Amino acid sequence: MVTRTRFDDSDCPVARSVDAIGDWWSLLIVRDAFDGSRRFGEFQRSLGVAKNILTARLRTLVDGGVLASVPASDGSAYREYVLTPKGKALFPVIVALRQWGEQNFFAPGEPRSRLVDRRRGQPLRPLETLSEDGRRLDPDDTTVLKVPAP
Amino acid sequence: MVTRTRFDDSDCPVARSVDAIGDWWSLLIVRDAFDGSRRFGEFQRSLGVAKNILTARLRTLVDGGVLASVPASDGSAYREYVLTPKGKALFPVIVALRQWGEQNFFAPGEPRSRLVDRRRGQPLRPLETLSEDGRRLDPDDTTVLKVPAP
DNA sequence: GCGCCTTGGTAGCATGTTGCAACCAGAGTG
DNA sequence: CACTCTGGTTGCAACATGCTACCAAGGCGC
């Protein structure tokens, strides 16, 4: 078979995360969920994605425990998609991608959506990778211990 | 045409980042680059990816300024792929995905690769999303300011 | 209840993309 | 100068994506 390669049994947590999210659409769905989208139609309009793709991705995310399908909060008979705790734990991933994008793909002053602290209306601090004892770590200050081959 | 949807002109930095990286393979290539891989063959063996796919992804990453193709450091005539500063700036993204994967897809004690502080051999602190004035922010403490429609 | 619009999908088809295997040129090595 | 290693390219079959059309159930005016 020529199915897409899976990483769900990899030794590397990064690979398993990547596998669980599934594709880029899924990550943008999660982003929209953080932005407040809940309904099928909201995601569809916001992303401009084909409905069959959206259907499939929502199902994958629900099956993966990132989103949950719950009865609509407005009392109607429709359903809504909300982040589970596992989904909310993706927040640093989204923030990291956002900050990387801001720094590298926008001219100064170019209009863009902004993520702000609700209380003060200020942008967030850049994420910092810290050691156990609080030193800032660059990539070169770290190393990966691989699992010994079986 | 039915080409894959692009997001390189989106107002959202997350979308542009996603577009720039291209696909999941690319992210795993970047992960391996952080782990020390430099040569075509290293990436190929580590990932088990088809060579034509790897060729295409390396080219995309080089074109996108994430990797640079440089002469091999051992003096041979081959080339190596190293992270640019822009590529190294993806470190928090990889760390965030790694931590999410560790928390959600590994049983306690299940063998996995580990990212550690080179000096102490200790794992990193979990990433924290902080406000400008240092408060820890949950997703619900933030909001996204969208760009007004043109 | 009866039209009629909205919501949330499914079905079918044309293209694009992925994965695999085979092949190949140049670099290293004895 | 043979032989292997490295770093690819090419061709093909299967799968995924995107688009459009279609459809069923819910909501709403009356």
CSV table of C-alpha atoms (C1' of nucleotides) in Angstrom, one decimal:
chain,number,residue,atom,x,y,z
A,1,MET,CA,0.0,0.0,0.0
A,2,VAL,CA,1.0,3.6,-0.5
A,3,THR,CA,-0.8,5.2,2.4
A,4,ARG,CA,0.8,8.1,4.1
A,5,THR,CA,3.5,7.1,6.5
A,6,ARG,CA,2.5,7.0,10.1
A,7,PHE,CA,4.6,7.9,13.1
A,8,ASP,CA,2.3,6.9,16.0
A,9,ASP,CA,4.7,4.2,17.2
A,10,SER,CA,7.8,6.4,16.9
A,11,ASP,CA,10.1,6.7,19.9
A,12,CYS,CA,10.1,10.5,19.3
A,13,PRO,CA,7.3,12.5,21.0
A,14,VAL,CA,7.6,15.1,18.3
A,15,ALA,CA,6.7,12.5,15.7
A,16,ARG,CA,3.8,11.2,17.7
A,17,SER,CA,2.4,14.7,18.1
A,18,VAL,CA,2.7,15.3,14.4
A,19,ASP,CA,1.0,12.1,13.7
A,20,ALA,CA,-1.8,12.9,16.1
A,21,ILE,CA,-2.6,16.3,14.7
A,22,GLY,CA,-2.7,14.7,11.2
A,23,ASP,CA,-2.2,17.6,8.8
A,24,TRP,CA,-2.0,21.4,8.6
A,25,TRP,CA,-5.7,21.9,8.3
A,26,SER,CA,-6.1,20.3,11.7
A,27,LEU,CA,-3.8,22.7,13.3
A,28,LEU,CA,-5.6,25.6,11.8
A,29,ILE,CA,-8.9,24.2,13.0
A,30,VAL,CA,-7.3,24.1,16.5
A,31,ARG,CA,-6.1,27.6,16.1
A,32,ASP,CA,-9.7,28.7,15.2
A,33,ALA,CA,-11.0,26.8,18.2
A,34,PHE,CA,-8.6,28.9,20.4
A,35,ASP,CA,-10.0,32.0,18.7
A,36,GLY,CA,-13.5,31.0,19.6
A,37,SER,CA,-14.9,29.1,16.7
A,38,ARG,CA,-17.2,26.3,17.7
A,39,ARG,CA,-19.6,25.5,14.9
A,40,PHE,CA,-19.0,23.6,11.7
A,41,GLY,CA,-20.0,26.6,9.6
A,42,GLU,CA,-17.7,28.9,11.6
A,43,PHE,CA,-14.7,26.8,10.8
A,44,GLN,CA,-15.7,26.4,7.2
A,45,ARG,CA,-16.1,30.1,6.6
A,46,SER,CA,-13.0,31.0,8.5
A,47,LEU,CA,-10.8,28.5,6.7
A,48,GLY,CA,-12.4,28.3,3.3
A,49,VAL,CA,-11.8,24.6,3.5
A,50,ALA,CA,-14.0,22.1,1.5
A,51,LYS,CA,-16.7,20.7,3.6
A,52,ASN,CA,-15.7,17.1,3.1
A,53,ILE,CA,-12.2,17.8,4.2
A,54,LEU,CA,-13.5,19.7,7.3
A,55,THR,CA,-15.8,16.8,8.1
A,56,ALA,CA,-12.9,14.4,8.0
A,57,ARG,CA,-10.5,16.5,10.0
A,58,LEU,CA,-13.1,17.2,12.7
A,59,ARG,CA,-13.7,13.5,13.0
A,60,THR,CA,-10.0,12.8,13.3
A,61,LEU,CA,-9.6,15.5,15.9
A,62,VAL,CA,-12.5,14.2,17.9
A,63,ASP,CA,-11.3,10.6,17.6
A,64,GLY,CA,-7.9,11.8,18.8
A,65,GLY,CA,-9.3,13.5,21.8
A,66,VAL,CA,-8.3,17.0,20.8
A,67,LEU,CA,-11.8,18.2,20.2
A,68,ALA,CA,-15.1,17.1,21.7
A,69,SER,CA,-18.4,17.2,19.9
A,70,VAL,CA,-21.0,18.6,22.4
A,71,PRO,CA,-24.6,19.8,22.1
A,72,ALA,CA,-24.7,23.4,21.0
A,73,SER,CA,-24.6,25.9,23.8
A,74,ASP,CA,-27.5,28.0,22.4
A,75,GLY,CA,-30.0,25.2,22.9
A,76,SER,CA,-30.4,24.4,19.2
A,77,ALA,CA,-30.2,20.8,18.0
A,78,TYR,CA,-26.8,21.3,16.3
A,79,ARG,CA,-23.5,20.3,17.7
A,80,GLU,CA,-20.4,22.2,18.6
A,81,TYR,CA,-16.7,21.3,18.6
A,82,VAL,CA,-14.8,22.4,21.7
A,83,LEU,CA,-11.3,21.9,22.8
A,84,THR,CA,-10.6,19.2,25.3
A,85,PRO,CA,-7.9,19.6,28.0
A,86,LYS,CA,-5.6,17.8,25.6
A,87,GLY,CA,-6.5,20.2,22.9
A,88,LYS,CA,-6.0,23.2,25.2
A,89,ALA,CA,-2.5,21.8,25.9
A,90,LEU,CA,-1.6,22.6,22.3
A,91,PHE,CA,-1.6,26.3,23.2
A,92,PRO,CA,2.1,26.6,23.4
A,93,VAL,CA,2.5,25.0,20.0
A,94,ILE,CA,0.1,27.5,18.4
A,95,VAL,CA,1.8,30.4,20.2
A,96,ALA,CA,5.2,29.2,19.1
A,97,LEU,CA,4.2,29.0,15.5
A,98,ARG,CA,2.5,32.4,15.8
A,99,GLN,CA,5.6,34.0,17.1
A,100,TRP,CA,7.8,32.4,14.5
A,101,GLY,CA,5.5,33.6,11.8
A,102,GLU,CA,5.4,37.1,13.2
A,103,GLN,CA,9.2,37.3,13.3
A,104,ASN,CA,9.8,35.9,9.8
A,105,PHE,CA,6.9,36.4,7.5
A,106,PHE,CA,5.6,39.9,8.2
A,107,ALA,CA,7.0,43.2,7.2
A,108,PRO,CA,7.1,45.7,10.1
A,109,GLY,CA,3.7,47.3,10.2
A,110,GLU,CA,2.0,44.8,7.9
A,111,PRO,CA,-1.5,44.0,9.2
A,112,ARG,CA,-1.9,40.8,10.9
A,113,SER,CA,-4.0,39.1,13.5
A,114,ARG,CA,-2.7,39.5,17.0
A,115,LEU,CA,-2.8,37.3,20.1
A,116,VAL,CA,-3.1,39.4,23.2
A,117,ASP,CA,-3.4,39.1,27.0
A,118,ARG,CA,-7.2,39.7,27.5
A,119,ARG,CA,-6.6,41.7,30.6
A,120,ARG,CA,-4.1,44.3,29.4
A,121,GLY,CA,-4.5,44.0,25.6
A,122,GLN,CA,-0.7,43.4,25.3
A,123,PRO,CA,1.0,40.8,23.2
A,124,LEU,CA,2.6,37.8,25.0
A,125,ARG,CA,6.2,37.4,25.9
A,126,PRO,CA,8.3,35.4,23.5
A,127,LEU,CA,8.4,31.8,24.6
A,128,GLU,CA,11.6,30.8,26.3
A,129,THR,CA,13.2,27.4,26.5
A,130,LEU,CA,14.5,27.1,30.1
A,131,SER,CA,16.6,24.5,31.9
A,132,GLU,CA,15.4,22.9,35.1
A,133,ASP,CA,17.3,25.6,37.0
A,134,GLY,CA,16.0,28.5,34.9
A,135,ARG,CA,18.8,29.1,32.5
A,136,ARG,CA,17.8,30.1,29.0
A,137,LEU,CA,18.7,27.3,26.6
A,138,ASP,CA,19.6,27.7,22.9
A,139,PRO,CA,19.3,24.7,20.7
A,140,ASP,CA,23.1,24.2,21.0
A,141,ASP,CA,22.8,24.0,24.8
A,142,THR,CA,20.6,20.9,24.5
A,143,THR,CA,21.0,17.3,23.2
A,144,VAL,CA,18.7,14.5,22.4
A,145,LEU,CA,19.1,11.1,24.1
A,146,LYS,CA,17.9,8.5,21.7
A,147,VAL,CA,16.3,5.3,22.6
A,148,PRO,CA,18.8,2.4,22.0
A,149,ALA,CA,17.9,0.3,19.0
A,150,PRO,CA,15.9,-2.8,20.1
B,1,MET,CA,-6.5,23.6,-10.7
B,2,VAL,CA,-6.7,21.6,-7.6
B,3,THR,CA,-3.4,22.4,-6.0
B,4,ARG,CA,-3.1,22.3,-2.3
B,5,THR,CA,-4.4,25.5,-0.6
B,6,ARG,CA,-1.7,28.0,0.3
B,7,PHE,CA,-1.8,30.3,3.3
B,8,ASP,CA,1.2,32.4,2.5
B,9,ASP,CA,-0.9,35.6,2.2
B,10,SER,CA,-3.0,34.9,5.3
B,11,ASP,CA,-3.4,37.6,7.9
B,12,CYS,CA,-2.6,35.0,10.5
B,13,PRO,CA,1.0,34.3,11.4
B,14,VAL,CA,0.2,30.7,12.4
B,15,ALA,CA,-1.1,30.1,8.9
B,16,ARG,CA,2.0,31.6,7.3
B,17,SER,CA,4.3,29.5,9.5
B,18,VAL,CA,2.3,26.4,8.6
B,19,ASP,CA,2.6,27.2,4.9
B,20,ALA,CA,6.3,27.9,5.1
B,21,ILE,CA,7.1,24.6,6.7
B,22,GLY,CA,5.1,22.8,4.1
B,23,ASP,CA,4.3,19.5,5.6
B,24,TRP,CA,5.0,17.2,8.4
B,25,TRP,CA,8.1,15.6,6.9
B,26,SER,CA,9.7,19.0,6.8
B,27,LEU,CA,9.1,19.5,10.5
B,28,LEU,CA,10.7,16.1,11.3
B,29,ILE,CA,13.7,17.1,9.1
B,30,VAL,CA,14.1,20.2,11.2
B,31,ARG,CA,13.8,18.1,14.3
B,32,ASP,CA,16.6,15.8,13.1
B,33,ALA,CA,18.7,18.9,12.2
B,34,PHE,CA,18.3,20.0,15.8
B,35,ASP,CA,19.4,16.5,16.8
B,36,GLY,CA,22.6,16.9,14.8
B,37,SER,CA,21.8,15.4,11.4
B,38,ARG,CA,23.4,17.2,8.6
B,39,ARG,CA,23.8,14.9,5.6
B,40,PHE,CA,21.3,13.7,3.1
B,41,GLY,CA,21.9,10.1,4.1
B,42,GLU,CA,21.5,10.8,7.8
B,43,PHE,CA,18.1,12.3,7.3
B,44,GLN,CA,17.1,9.5,5.0
B,45,ARG,CA,18.1,6.8,7.4
B,46,SER,CA,16.6,8.5,10.4
B,47,LEU,CA,13.3,9.2,8.8
B,48,GLY,CA,12.9,6.3,6.5
B,49,VAL,CA,11.5,8.7,4.0
B,50,ALA,CA,11.7,8.1,0.2
B,51,LYS,CA,14.6,9.9,-1.4
B,52,ASN,CA,12.6,11.8,-3.8
B,53,ILE,CA,10.4,13.2,-1.1
B,54,LEU,CA,13.5,14.1,1.0
B,55,THR,CA,15.0,15.8,-2.0
B,56,ALA,CA,11.9,17.9,-2.5
B,57,ARG,CA,11.5,18.8,1.1
B,58,LEU,CA,15.2,19.8,1.6
B,59,ARG,CA,14.8,22.0,-1.5
B,60,THR,CA,11.7,23.7,-0.1
B,61,LEU,CA,13.4,24.2,3.3
B,62,VAL,CA,16.5,25.7,1.7
B,63,ASP,CA,14.3,27.9,-0.6
B,64,GLY,CA,12.4,29.0,2.5
B,65,GLY,CA,15.5,29.9,4.4
B,66,VAL,CA,15.1,27.4,7.1
B,67,LEU,CA,18.0,25.3,6.1
B,68,ALA,CA,21.1,26.2,4.2
B,69,SER,CA,23.1,24.0,1.9
B,70,VAL,CA,26.8,24.3,2.7
B,71,PRO,CA,30.0,22.4,1.8
B,72,ALA,CA,30.5,19.4,4.0
B,73,SER,CA,32.5,20.1,7.2
B,74,ASP,CA,34.7,17.1,6.7
B,75,GLY,CA,36.3,18.5,3.6
B,76,SER,CA,34.6,16.0,1.2
B,77,ALA,CA,32.9,17.3,-1.9
B,78,TYR,CA,29.4,16.5,-0.6
B,79,ARG,CA,27.0,19.0,0.8
B,80,GLU,CA,25.4,19.4,4.2
B,81,TYR,CA,22.2,20.9,5.4
B,82,VAL,CA,22.4,23.1,8.4
B,83,LEU,CA,19.8,25.3,10.2
B,84,THR,CA,19.8,29.0,9.5
B,85,PRO,CA,19.0,31.4,12.3
B,86,LYS,CA,15.4,31.3,11.0
B,87,GLY,CA,15.5,27.6,11.3
B,88,LYS,CA,16.9,27.7,14.8
B,89,ALA,CA,14.1,30.0,15.8
B,90,LEU,CA,11.8,27.0,15.3
B,91,PHE,CA,13.2,25.5,18.5
B,92,PRO,CA,10.3,26.5,20.7
B,93,VAL,CA,7.9,24.9,18.2
B,94,ILE,CA,9.7,21.6,18.3
B,95,VAL,CA,10.0,21.8,22.1
B,96,ALA,CA,6.3,22.5,22.4
B,97,LEU,CA,5.3,19.6,20.2
B,98,ARG,CA,7.7,17.4,22.1
B,99,GLN,CA,6.3,18.3,25.4
B,100,TRP,CA,2.7,17.8,24.2
B,101,GLY,CA,3.6,14.4,22.8
B,102,GLU,CA,5.3,13.3,26.0
B,103,GLN,CA,2.3,14.3,28.1
B,104,ASN,CA,-0.3,12.7,25.8
B,105,PHE,CA,1.1,9.8,23.9
B,106,PHE,CA,3.5,7.9,26.1
B,107,ALA,CA,2.6,5.7,29.0
B,108,PRO,CA,4.7,6.4,32.1
B,109,GLY,CA,8.0,4.6,31.7
B,110,GLU,CA,7.5,3.9,28.0
B,111,PRO,CA,10.9,4.4,26.2
B,112,ARG,CA,11.2,7.6,24.3
B,113,SER,CA,13.8,10.0,23.1
B,114,ARG,CA,14.6,12.8,25.5
B,115,LEU,CA,15.6,16.3,25.0
B,116,VAL,CA,17.9,17.4,27.8
B,117,ASP,CA,20.0,20.3,29.0
B,118,ARG,CA,23.5,19.4,27.8
B,119,ARG,CA,25.1,20.8,30.9
B,120,ARG,CA,23.1,19.0,33.5
B,121,GLY,CA,21.5,16.2,31.6
B,122,GLN,CA,18.1,17.3,32.8
B,123,PRO,CA,14.9,17.7,30.9
B,124,LEU,CA,13.7,21.2,30.1
B,125,ARG,CA,11.0,23.1,31.9
B,126,PRO,CA,7.6,23.0,30.4
B,127,LEU,CA,7.1,26.0,28.2
B,128,GLU,CA,5.0,28.8,29.7
B,129,THR,CA,2.9,31.3,28.0
B,130,LEU,CA,3.4,34.6,29.9
B,131,SER,CA,1.9,38.0,29.7
B,132,GLU,CA,4.1,41.1,29.2
B,133,ASP,CA,4.2,41.5,33.0
B,134,GLY,CA,4.9,37.9,33.7
B,135,ARG,CA,1.6,36.3,34.6
B,136,ARG,CA,1.0,32.8,33.3
B,137,LEU,CA,-1.7,32.9,30.7
B,138,ASP,CA,-4.2,30.1,29.9
B,139,PRO,CA,-5.9,30.1,26.5
B,140,ASP,CA,-8.9,31.6,28.1
B,141,ASP,CA,-6.9,34.5,29.3
B,142,THR,CA,-6.1,35.6,25.8
B,143,THR,CA,-8.0,36.8,22.8
B,144,VAL,CA,-7.2,37.2,19.1
B,145,LEU,CA,-7.6,40.6,17.5
B,146,LYS,CA,-8.5,40.0,13.9
B,147,VAL,CA,-7.6,42.2,11.0
B,148,PRO,CA,-10.6,44.1,9.8
B,149,ALA,CA,-12.0,42.8,6.5
B,150,PRO,CA,-10.6,44.9,3.6
C,1,DG,C1',-48.8,22.5,8.8
C,2,DC,C1',-46.3,24.5,4.6
C,3,DG,C1',-42.7,26.8,2.1
C,4,DC,C1',-38.2,28.2,2.3
C,5,DC,C1',-33.7,29.2,4.0
C,6,DT,C1',-29.7,27.5,6.9
C,7,DT,C1',-26.8,24.0,8.8
C,8,DG,C1',-24.1,20.2,8.4
C,9,DG,C1',-23.0,17.1,6.1
C,10,DT,C1',-22.2,13.0,1.8
C,11,DA,C1',-21.1,11.4,-3.1
C,12,DG,C1',-18.5,11.6,-7.3
C,13,DC,C1',-14.9,13.0,-10.1
C,14,DA,C1',-10.5,15.3,-11.8
C,15,DT,C1',-5.9,16.5,-10.3
C,16,DG,C1',-2.0,16.5,-7.2
C,17,DT,C1',0.9,14.4,-4.1
C,18,DT,C1',3.0,10.4,-1.9
C,19,DG,C1',5.6,6.2,-1.7
C,20,DC,C1',8.1,2.7,-3.9
C,21,DA,C1',11.5,0.7,-6.8
C,22,DA,C1',14.7,1.1,-10.4
C,23,DC,C1',18.2,3.6,-12.2
C,24,DC,C1',22.3,6.7,-12.5
C,25,DA,C1',26.4,10.0,-12.1
C,26,DG,C1',30.0,11.5,-9.5
C,27,DA,C1',33.0,10.9,-5.2
C,28,DG,C1',35.9,7.8,-2.3
C,29,DT,C1',38.7,3.9,-1.7
C,30,DG,C1',41.6,-0.1,-2.3
D,1,DC,C1',40.7,1.3,-12.3
D,2,DA,C1',37.2,-1.6,-10.4
D,3,DC,C1',34.0,-1.3,-6.7
D,4,DT,C1',31.2,0.8,-3.3
D,5,DC,C1',28.9,4.8,-1.1
D,6,DT,C1',26.4,9.1,-1.6
D,7,DG,C1',23.1,11.8,-3.3
D,8,DG,C1',20.2,12.1,-6.1
D,9,DT,C1',16.3,11.6,-10.6
D,10,DT,C1',12.6,9.2,-13.2
D,11,DG,C1',8.3,6.5,-13.8
D,12,DC,C1',4.4,4.5,-12.1
D,13,DA,C1',0.4,3.1,-9.1
D,14,DA,C1',-2.2,4.3,-5.2
D,15,DC,C1',-4.0,7.6,-2.2
D,16,DA,C1',-5.4,12.4,-0.7
D,17,DT,C1',-7.2,16.9,-1.8
D,18,DG,C1',-10.3,20.2,-3.8
D,19,DC,C1',-14.4,21.3,-6.2
D,20,DT,C1',-19.2,20.9,-7.3
D,21,DA,C1',-23.5,19.0,-6.8
D,22,DC,C1',-26.7,17.0,-4.0
D,23,DC,C1',-29.3,16.0,0.3
D,24,DA,C1',-31.6,15.5,4.9
D,25,DA,C1',-32.9,17.6,9.1
D,26,DG,C1',-33.5,21.9,11.8
D,27,DG,C1',-35.3,26.6,12.2
D,28,DC,C1',-38.6,30.2,11.0
D,29,DG,C1',-42.3,33.0,9.0
D,30,DC,C1',-46.9,32.7,8.6
